[in-house]
Amino acid sequence: MTRFFFHVHNGISVFDDVGLELPDIEAAEAAAIELCGQILNDGPDGPLWQDNTWRVEVSDSPGILGLTFLIVQFSITRAAINPLPR
């Protein structure tokens, strides 16, 4: 098993110093997506809802010098929507 670390970045960085032991990168990807779901479930009062762009990086190290295996990125882009004529 490999220990994977899940770092969250949104203007500031929160580094995971514990990590999870998982069998492979596919399991780490699923865990990263689950973490994103938990962040979104925090709702508008959650800390990452203040910034509509953030990412979760999966790494082999608790610090910034590790190898990044994958990035799950979240962003909201507002687009102008023309209302339908009545």
PDB file of N, CA and C in Angstrom:
ATOM      1  N   MET A   1       0.843  -1.175   0.000  1.00  0.00           N
ATOM      2  CA  MET A   1       0.000   0.000   0.000  1.00  0.00           C
ATOM      3  C   MET A   1       0.889   1.240   0.000  1.00  0.00           C
ATOM      4  N   THR A   2       0.375   2.274  -0.606  1.00  0.00           N
ATOM      5  CA  THR A   2       1.083   3.542  -0.706  1.00  0.00           C
ATOM      6  C   THR A   2       0.339   4.588   0.103  1.00  0.00           C
ATOM      7  N   ARG A   3       1.078   5.473   0.746  1.00  0.00           N
ATOM      8  CA  ARG A   3       0.446   6.582   1.467  1.00  0.00           C
ATOM      9  C   ARG A   3       0.327   7.764   0.507  1.00  0.00           C
ATOM     10  N   PHE A   4      -0.903   8.251   0.357  1.00  0.00           N
ATOM     11  CA  PHE A   4      -1.210   9.403  -0.485  1.00  0.00           C
ATOM     12  C   PHE A   4      -1.619  10.569   0.405  1.00  0.00           C
ATOM     13  N   PHE A   5      -1.221  11.770  -0.001  1.00  0.00           N
ATOM     14  CA  PHE A   5      -1.533  12.989   0.749  1.00  0.00           C
ATOM     15  C   PHE A   5      -2.414  13.879  -0.118  1.00  0.00           C
ATOM     16  N   PHE A   6      -3.414  14.509   0.505  1.00  0.00           N
ATOM     17  CA  PHE A   6      -4.427  15.275  -0.211  1.00  0.00           C
ATOM     18  C   PHE A   6      -4.341  16.738   0.230  1.00  0.00           C
ATOM     19  N   HIS A   7      -3.713  17.557  -0.603  1.00  0.00           N
ATOM     20  CA  HIS A   7      -3.490  18.969  -0.293  1.00  0.00           C
ATOM     21  C   HIS A   7      -4.560  19.815  -0.981  1.00  0.00           C
ATOM     22  N   VAL A   8      -5.105  20.780  -0.254  1.00  0.00           N
ATOM     23  CA  VAL A   8      -6.162  21.638  -0.787  1.00  0.00           C
ATOM     24  C   VAL A   8      -5.589  23.036  -0.975  1.00  0.00           C
ATOM     25  N   HIS A   9      -5.839  23.599  -2.165  1.00  0.00           N
ATOM     26  CA  HIS A   9      -5.321  24.936  -2.492  1.00  0.00           C
ATOM     27  C   HIS A   9      -6.468  25.819  -2.994  1.00  0.00           C
ATOM     28  N   ASN A  10      -6.546  27.023  -2.449  1.00  0.00           N
ATOM     29  CA  ASN A  10      -7.540  27.993  -2.914  1.00  0.00           C
ATOM     30  C   ASN A  10      -7.077  29.412  -2.610  1.00  0.00           C
ATOM     31  N   GLY A  11      -5.898  29.738  -2.984  1.00  0.00           N
ATOM     32  CA  GLY A  11      -5.312  31.027  -2.611  1.00  0.00           C
ATOM     33  C   GLY A  11      -4.390  30.831  -1.416  1.00  0.00           C
ATOM     34  N   ILE A  12      -4.786  29.989  -0.489  1.00  0.00           N
ATOM     35  CA  ILE A  12      -3.910  29.506   0.575  1.00  0.00           C
ATOM     36  C   ILE A  12      -3.842  27.992   0.411  1.00  0.00           C
ATOM     37  N   SER A  13      -2.857  27.389   1.001  1.00  0.00           N
ATOM     38  CA  SER A  13      -2.690  25.946   0.871  1.00  0.00           C
ATOM     39  C   SER A  13      -2.833  25.280   2.231  1.00  0.00           C
ATOM     40  N   VAL A  14      -3.574  24.185   2.254  1.00  0.00           N
ATOM     41  CA  VAL A  14      -3.704  23.364   3.451  1.00  0.00           C
ATOM     42  C   VAL A  14      -3.094  22.012   3.103  1.00  0.00           C
ATOM     43  N   PHE A  15      -1.966  21.711   3.737  1.00  0.00           N
ATOM     44  CA  PHE A  15      -1.245  20.493   3.436  1.00  0.00           C
ATOM     45  C   PHE A  15      -1.665  19.380   4.379  1.00  0.00           C
ATOM     46  N   ASP A  16      -1.967  18.244   3.803  1.00  0.00           N
ATOM     47  CA  ASP A  16      -2.317  17.037   4.542  1.00  0.00           C
ATOM     48  C   ASP A  16      -1.023  16.443   5.080  1.00  0.00           C
ATOM     49  N   ASP A  17      -0.891  16.349   6.398  1.00  0.00           N
ATOM     50  CA  ASP A  17       0.329  15.784   6.964  1.00  0.00           C
ATOM     51  C   ASP A  17       0.122  14.368   7.505  1.00  0.00           C
ATOM     52  N   VAL A  18      -1.086  13.798   7.251  1.00  0.00           N
ATOM     53  CA  VAL A  18      -1.376  12.445   7.713  1.00  0.00           C
ATOM     54  C   VAL A  18      -1.465  11.475   6.533  1.00  0.00           C
ATOM     55  N   GLY A  19      -2.255  11.832   5.540  1.00  0.00           N
ATOM     56  CA  GLY A  19      -2.419  10.998   4.354  1.00  0.00           C
ATOM     57  C   GLY A  19      -3.283   9.778   4.604  1.00  0.00           C
ATOM     58  N   LEU A  20      -3.465   9.007   3.545  1.00  0.00           N
ATOM     59  CA  LEU A  20      -4.227   7.764   3.591  1.00  0.00           C
ATOM     60  C   LEU A  20      -3.424   6.671   2.903  1.00  0.00           C
ATOM     61  N   GLU A  21      -3.405   5.492   3.490  1.00  0.00           N
ATOM     62  CA  GLU A  21      -2.788   4.353   2.822  1.00  0.00           C
ATOM     63  C   GLU A  21      -3.833   3.723   1.927  1.00  0.00           C
ATOM     64  N   LEU A  22      -3.536   3.694   0.635  1.00  0.00           N
ATOM     65  CA  LEU A  22      -4.468   3.180  -0.358  1.00  0.00           C
ATOM     66  C   LEU A  22      -3.721   2.234  -1.299  1.00  0.00           C
ATOM     67  N   PRO A  23      -4.456   1.319  -1.934  1.00  0.00           N
ATOM     68  CA  PRO A  23      -3.787   0.306  -2.761  1.00  0.00           C
ATOM     69  C   PRO A  23      -3.198   0.824  -4.066  1.00  0.00           C
ATOM     70  N   ASP A  24      -3.806   1.895  -4.647  1.00  0.00           N
ATOM     71  CA  ASP A  24      -3.322   2.346  -5.952  1.00  0.00           C
ATOM     72  C   ASP A  24      -3.836   3.757  -6.261  1.00  0.00           C
ATOM     73  N   ILE A  25      -3.403   4.285  -7.412  1.00  0.00           N
ATOM     74  CA  ILE A  25      -3.764   5.650  -7.807  1.00  0.00           C
ATOM     75  C   ILE A  25      -5.264   5.769  -8.072  1.00  0.00           C
ATOM     76  N   GLU A  26      -5.897   4.700  -8.513  1.00  0.00           N
ATOM     77  CA  GLU A  26      -7.343   4.746  -8.751  1.00  0.00           C
ATOM     78  C   GLU A  26      -8.099   4.963  -7.441  1.00  0.00           C
ATOM     79  N   ALA A  27      -7.646   4.313  -6.382  1.00  0.00           N
ATOM     80  CA  ALA A  27      -8.261   4.507  -5.067  1.00  0.00           C
ATOM     81  C   ALA A  27      -8.001   5.918  -4.555  1.00  0.00           C
ATOM     82  N   ALA A  28      -6.805   6.459  -4.835  1.00  0.00           N
ATOM     83  CA  ALA A  28      -6.488   7.826  -4.438  1.00  0.00           C
ATOM     84  C   ALA A  28      -7.352   8.824  -5.200  1.00  0.00           C
ATOM     85  N   GLU A  29      -7.590   8.553  -6.482  1.00  0.00           N
ATOM     86  CA  GLU A  29      -8.457   9.425  -7.278  1.00  0.00           C
ATOM     87  C   GLU A  29      -9.875   9.422  -6.705  1.00  0.00           C
ATOM     88  N   ALA A  30     -10.382   8.250  -6.370  1.00  0.00           N
ATOM     89  CA  ALA A  30     -11.719   8.155  -5.781  1.00  0.00           C
ATOM     90  C   ALA A  30     -11.777   8.905  -4.448  1.00  0.00           C
ATOM     91  N   ALA A  31     -10.726   8.803  -3.643  1.00  0.00           N
ATOM     92  CA  ALA A  31     -10.680   9.510  -2.360  1.00  0.00           C
ATOM     93  C   ALA A  31     -10.635  11.023  -2.568  1.00  0.00           C
ATOM     94  N   ALA A  32      -9.912  11.482  -3.584  1.00  0.00           N
ATOM     95  CA  ALA A  32      -9.841  12.920  -3.881  1.00  0.00           C
ATOM     96  C   ALA A  32     -11.207  13.444  -4.312  1.00  0.00           C
ATOM     97  N   ILE A  33     -11.911  12.678  -5.131  1.00  0.00           N
ATOM     98  CA  ILE A  33     -13.243  13.084  -5.578  1.00  0.00           C
ATOM     99  C   ILE A  33     -14.208  13.094  -4.390  1.00  0.00           C
ATOM    100  N   GLU A  34     -14.087  12.113  -3.510  1.00  0.00           N
ATOM    101  CA  GLU A  34     -14.916  12.084  -2.300  1.00  0.00           C
ATOM    102  C   GLU A  34     -14.636  13.299  -1.419  1.00  0.00           C
ATOM    103  N   LEU A  35     -13.368  13.675  -1.281  1.00  0.00           N
ATOM    104  CA  LEU A  35     -13.008  14.865  -0.512  1.00  0.00           C
ATOM    105  C   LEU A  35     -13.645  16.108  -1.123  1.00  0.00           C
ATOM    106  N   CYS A  36     -13.625  16.219  -2.444  1.00  0.00           N
ATOM    107  CA  CYS A  36     -14.277  17.350  -3.112  1.00  0.00           C
ATOM    108  C   CYS A  36     -15.770  17.368  -2.807  1.00  0.00           C
ATOM    109  N   GLY A  37     -16.397  16.197  -2.794  1.00  0.00           N
ATOM    110  CA  GLY A  37     -17.803  16.110  -2.450  1.00  0.00           C
ATOM    111  C   GLY A  37     -18.066  16.584  -1.034  1.00  0.00           C
ATOM    112  N   GLN A  38     -17.182  16.234  -0.106  1.00  0.00           N
ATOM    113  CA  GLN A  38     -17.328  16.686   1.279  1.00  0.00           C
ATOM    114  C   GLN A  38     -17.196  18.211   1.361  1.00  0.00           C
ATOM    115  N   ILE A  39     -16.258  18.766   0.606  1.00  0.00           N
ATOM    116  CA  ILE A  39     -16.080  20.225   0.591  1.00  0.00           C
ATOM    117  C   ILE A  39     -17.343  20.887   0.063  1.00  0.00           C
ATOM    118  N   LEU A  40     -17.898  20.357  -1.022  1.00  0.00           N
ATOM    119  CA  LEU A  40     -19.117  20.925  -1.588  1.00  0.00           C
ATOM    120  C   LEU A  40     -20.302  20.755  -0.638  1.00  0.00           C
ATOM    121  N   ASN A  41     -20.344  19.655   0.095  1.00  0.00           N
ATOM    122  CA  ASN A  41     -21.429  19.435   1.050  1.00  0.00           C
ATOM    123  C   ASN A  41     -21.367  20.362   2.248  1.00  0.00           C
ATOM    124  N   ASP A  42     -20.210  21.009   2.474  1.00  0.00           N
ATOM    125  CA  ASP A  42     -20.111  21.988   3.558  1.00  0.00           C
ATOM    126  C   ASP A  42     -21.065  23.146   3.333  1.00  0.00           C
ATOM    127  N   GLY A  43     -21.479  23.346   2.085  1.00  0.00           N
ATOM    128  CA  GLY A  43     -22.428  24.403   1.759  1.00  0.00           C
ATOM    129  C   GLY A  43     -21.794  25.779   1.783  1.00  0.00           C
ATOM    130  N   PRO A  44     -22.628  26.806   1.599  1.00  0.00           N
ATOM    131  CA  PRO A  44     -22.125  28.176   1.483  1.00  0.00           C
ATOM    132  C   PRO A  44     -21.356  28.669   2.705  1.00  0.00           C
ATOM    133  N   ASP A  45     -21.523  28.030   3.847  1.00  0.00           N
ATOM    134  CA  ASP A  45     -20.780  28.440   5.036  1.00  0.00           C
ATOM    135  C   ASP A  45     -19.399  27.800   5.112  1.00  0.00           C
ATOM    136  N   GLY A  46     -19.123  26.868   4.207  1.00  0.00           N
ATOM    137  CA  GLY A  46     -17.821  26.207   4.205  1.00  0.00           C
ATOM    138  C   GLY A  46     -16.719  27.151   3.756  1.00  0.00           C
ATOM    139  N   PRO A  47     -15.495  26.905   4.197  1.00  0.00           N
ATOM    140  CA  PRO A  47     -14.398  27.834   3.906  1.00  0.00           C
ATOM    141  C   PRO A  47     -14.056  27.970   2.432  1.00  0.00           C
ATOM    142  N   LEU A  48     -14.268  26.938   1.626  1.00  0.00           N
ATOM    143  CA  LEU A  48     -13.886  27.023   0.217  1.00  0.00           C
ATOM    144  C   LEU A  48     -14.988  27.591  -0.660  1.00  0.00           C
ATOM    145  N   TRP A  49     -16.144  27.855  -0.098  1.00  0.00           N
ATOM    146  CA  TRP A  49     -17.223  28.432  -0.890  1.00  0.00           C
ATOM    147  C   TRP A  49     -17.017  29.935  -1.102  1.00  0.00           C
ATOM    148  N   GLN A  50     -16.074  30.518  -0.394  1.00  0.00           N
ATOM    149  CA  GLN A  50     -15.809  31.941  -0.556  1.00  0.00           C
ATOM    150  C   GLN A  50     -15.039  32.205  -1.848  1.00  0.00           C
ATOM    151  N   ASP A  51     -14.314  31.216  -2.306  1.00  0.00           N
ATOM    152  CA  ASP A  51     -13.526  31.319  -3.536  1.00  0.00           C
ATOM    153  C   ASP A  51     -14.028  30.217  -4.461  1.00  0.00           C
ATOM    154  N   ASN A  52     -14.487  30.577  -5.627  1.00  0.00           N
ATOM    155  CA  ASN A  52     -15.089  29.599  -6.518  1.00  0.00           C
ATOM    156  C   ASN A  52     -14.084  28.842  -7.382  1.00  0.00           C
ATOM    157  N   THR A  53     -12.814  28.889  -7.009  1.00  0.00           N
ATOM    158  CA  THR A  53     -11.783  28.109  -7.688  1.00  0.00           C
ATOM    159  C   THR A  53     -10.889  27.494  -6.623  1.00  0.00           C
ATOM    160  N   TRP A  54     -10.812  26.191  -6.611  1.00  0.00           N
ATOM    161  CA  TRP A  54      -9.911  25.494  -5.698  1.00  0.00           C
ATOM    162  C   TRP A  54      -9.559  24.142  -6.295  1.00  0.00           C
ATOM    163  N   ARG A  55      -8.551  23.493  -5.700  1.00  0.00           N
ATOM    164  CA  ARG A  55      -8.126  22.202  -6.218  1.00  0.00           C
ATOM    165  C   ARG A  55      -7.625  21.317  -5.079  1.00  0.00           C
ATOM    166  N   VAL A  56      -7.689  20.026  -5.326  1.00  0.00           N
ATOM    167  CA  VAL A  56      -7.125  19.030  -4.432  1.00  0.00           C
ATOM    168  C   VAL A  56      -6.006  18.343  -5.200  1.00  0.00           C
ATOM    169  N   GLU A  57      -4.807  18.369  -4.643  1.00  0.00           N
ATOM    170  CA  GLU A  57      -3.659  17.700  -5.258  1.00  0.00           C
ATOM    171  C   GLU A  57      -3.329  16.447  -4.455  1.00  0.00           C
ATOM    172  N   VAL A  58      -3.143  15.354  -5.153  1.00  0.00           N
ATOM    173  CA  VAL A  58      -2.769  14.096  -4.515  1.00  0.00           C
ATOM    174  C   VAL A  58      -1.278  13.903  -4.721  1.00  0.00           C
ATOM    175  N   SER A  59      -0.564  13.735  -3.623  1.00  0.00           N
ATOM    176  CA  SER A  59       0.891  13.710  -3.652  1.00  0.00           C
ATOM    177  C   SER A  59       1.422  12.518  -2.858  1.00  0.00           C
ATOM    178  N   ASP A  60       2.720  12.277  -3.001  1.00  0.00           N
ATOM    179  CA  ASP A  60       3.375  11.216  -2.226  1.00  0.00           C
ATOM    180  C   ASP A  60       4.081  11.761  -0.991  1.00  0.00           C
ATOM    181  N   SER A  61       3.847  13.037  -0.663  1.00  0.00           N
ATOM    182  CA  SER A  61       4.572  13.673   0.430  1.00  0.00           C
ATOM    183  C   SER A  61       3.670  14.649   1.186  1.00  0.00           C
ATOM    184  N   PRO A  62       3.899  14.798   2.494  1.00  0.00           N
ATOM    185  CA  PRO A  62       3.101  15.764   3.248  1.00  0.00           C
ATOM    186  C   PRO A  62       3.490  17.219   2.973  1.00  0.00           C
ATOM    187  N   GLY A  63       4.556  17.462   2.295  1.00  0.00           N
ATOM    188  CA  GLY A  63       5.008  18.822   2.031  1.00  0.00           C
ATOM    189  C   GLY A  63       4.908  19.191   0.562  1.00  0.00           C
ATOM    190  N   ILE A  64       5.525  20.312   0.226  1.00  0.00           N
ATOM    191  CA  ILE A  64       5.435  20.831  -1.140  1.00  0.00           C
ATOM    192  C   ILE A  64       6.426  20.179  -2.103  1.00  0.00           C
ATOM    193  N   LEU A  65       7.347  19.394  -1.597  1.00  0.00           N
ATOM    194  CA  LEU A  65       8.389  18.846  -2.456  1.00  0.00           C
ATOM    195  C   LEU A  65       8.070  17.470  -3.025  1.00  0.00           C
ATOM    196  N   GLY A  66       6.883  16.967  -2.749  1.00  0.00           N
ATOM    197  CA  GLY A  66       6.529  15.637  -3.211  1.00  0.00           C
ATOM    198  C   GLY A  66       6.135  15.597  -4.675  1.00  0.00           C
ATOM    199  N   LEU A  67       5.980  14.397  -5.165  1.00  0.00           N
ATOM    200  CA  LEU A  67       5.524  14.155  -6.524  1.00  0.00           C
ATOM    201  C   LEU A  67       4.004  14.236  -6.537  1.00  0.00           C
ATOM    202  N   THR A  68       3.439  15.068  -7.416  1.00  0.00           N
ATOM    203  CA  THR A  68       1.992  15.171  -7.550  1.00  0.00           C
ATOM    204  C   THR A  68       1.519  14.135  -8.551  1.00  0.00           C
ATOM    205  N   PHE A  69       0.578  13.279  -8.108  1.00  0.00           N
ATOM    206  CA  PHE A  69       0.041  12.223  -8.963  1.00  0.00           C
ATOM    207  C   PHE A  69      -1.149  12.694  -9.781  1.00  0.00           C
ATOM    208  N   LEU A  70      -2.015  13.475  -9.157  1.00  0.00           N
ATOM    209  CA  LEU A  70      -3.187  13.966  -9.869  1.00  0.00           C
ATOM    210  C   LEU A  70      -3.750  15.188  -9.176  1.00  0.00           C
ATOM    211  N   ILE A  71      -4.541  15.947  -9.934  1.00  0.00           N
ATOM    212  CA  ILE A  71      -5.178  17.172  -9.428  1.00  0.00           C
ATOM    213  C   ILE A  71      -6.651  17.109  -9.796  1.00  0.00           C
ATOM    214  N   VAL A  72      -7.493  17.349  -8.803  1.00  0.00           N
ATOM    215  CA  VAL A  72      -8.925  17.504  -9.046  1.00  0.00           C
ATOM    216  C   VAL A  72      -9.201  18.984  -8.846  1.00  0.00           C
ATOM    217  N   GLN A  73      -9.668  19.633  -9.889  1.00  0.00           N
ATOM    218  CA  GLN A  73      -9.852  21.083  -9.858  1.00  0.00           C
ATOM    219  C   GLN A  73     -11.335  21.420  -9.925  1.00  0.00           C
ATOM    220  N   PHE A  74     -11.744  22.411  -9.126  1.00  0.00           N
ATOM    221  CA  PHE A  74     -13.126  22.876  -9.111  1.00  0.00           C
ATOM    222  C   PHE A  74     -13.124  24.364  -9.424  1.00  0.00           C
ATOM    223  N   SER A  75     -14.006  24.774 -10.316  1.00  0.00           N
ATOM    224  CA  SER A  75     -14.155  26.211 -10.581  1.00  0.00           C
ATOM    225  C   SER A  75     -15.555  26.489 -11.084  1.00  0.00           C
ATOM    226  N   ILE A  76     -15.987  27.688 -10.832  1.00  0.00           N
ATOM    227  CA  ILE A  76     -17.265  28.175 -11.352  1.00  0.00           C
ATOM    228  C   ILE A  76     -16.952  29.356 -12.247  1.00  0.00           C
ATOM    229  N   THR A  77     -17.465  29.315 -13.452  1.00  0.00           N
ATOM    230  CA  THR A  77     -17.329  30.427 -14.373  1.00  0.00           C
ATOM    231  C   THR A  77     -18.723  30.930 -14.694  1.00  0.00           C
ATOM    232  N   ARG A  78     -18.956  32.183 -14.402  1.00  0.00           N
ATOM    233  CA  ARG A  78     -20.262  32.765 -14.714  1.00  0.00           C
ATOM    234  C   ARG A  78     -20.278  33.217 -16.168  1.00  0.00           C
ATOM    235  N   ALA A  79     -21.343  32.883 -16.838  1.00  0.00           N
ATOM    236  CA  ALA A  79     -21.504  33.257 -18.237  1.00  0.00           C
ATOM    237  C   ALA A  79     -22.753  34.121 -18.355  1.00  0.00           C
ATOM    238  N   ALA A  80     -22.716  35.052 -19.261  1.00  0.00           N
ATOM    239  CA  ALA A  80     -23.892  35.886 -19.503  1.00  0.00           C
ATOM    240  C   ALA A  80     -24.946  35.014 -20.172  1.00  0.00           C
ATOM    241  N   ILE A  81     -26.127  35.042 -19.628  1.00  0.00           N
ATOM    242  CA  ILE A  81     -27.228  34.269 -20.185  1.00  0.00           C
ATOM    243  C   ILE A  81     -28.306  35.242 -20.660  1.00  0.00           C
ATOM    244  N   ASN A  82     -28.640  35.122 -21.944  1.00  0.00           N
ATOM    245  CA  ASN A  82     -29.692  35.971 -22.480  1.00  0.00           C
ATOM    246  C   ASN A  82     -31.044  35.351 -22.138  1.00  0.00           C
ATOM    247  N   PRO A  83     -31.930  36.137 -21.530  1.00  0.00           N
ATOM    248  CA  PRO A  83     -33.246  35.585 -21.216  1.00  0.00           C
ATOM    249  C   PRO A  83     -34.025  35.296 -22.497  1.00  0.00           C
ATOM    250  N   LEU A  84     -34.860  34.275 -22.417  1.00  0.00           N
ATOM    251  CA  LEU A  84     -35.695  33.930 -23.577  1.00  0.00           C
ATOM    252  C   LEU A  84     -36.756  35.008 -23.799  1.00  0.00           C
ATOM    253  N   PRO A  85     -37.034  35.361 -25.045  1.00  0.00           N
ATOM    254  CA  PRO A  85     -38.076  36.352 -25.298  1.00  0.00           C
ATOM    255  C   PRO A  85     -39.438  35.797 -24.904  1.00  0.00           C
ATOM    256  N   ARG A  86     -40.314  36.674 -24.462  1.00  0.00           N
ATOM    257  CA  ARG A  86     -41.641  36.233 -24.033  1.00  0.00           C
ATOM    258  C   ARG A  86     -42.662  36.429 -25.108  1.00  0.00           C
TER     259      ARG A  86
END
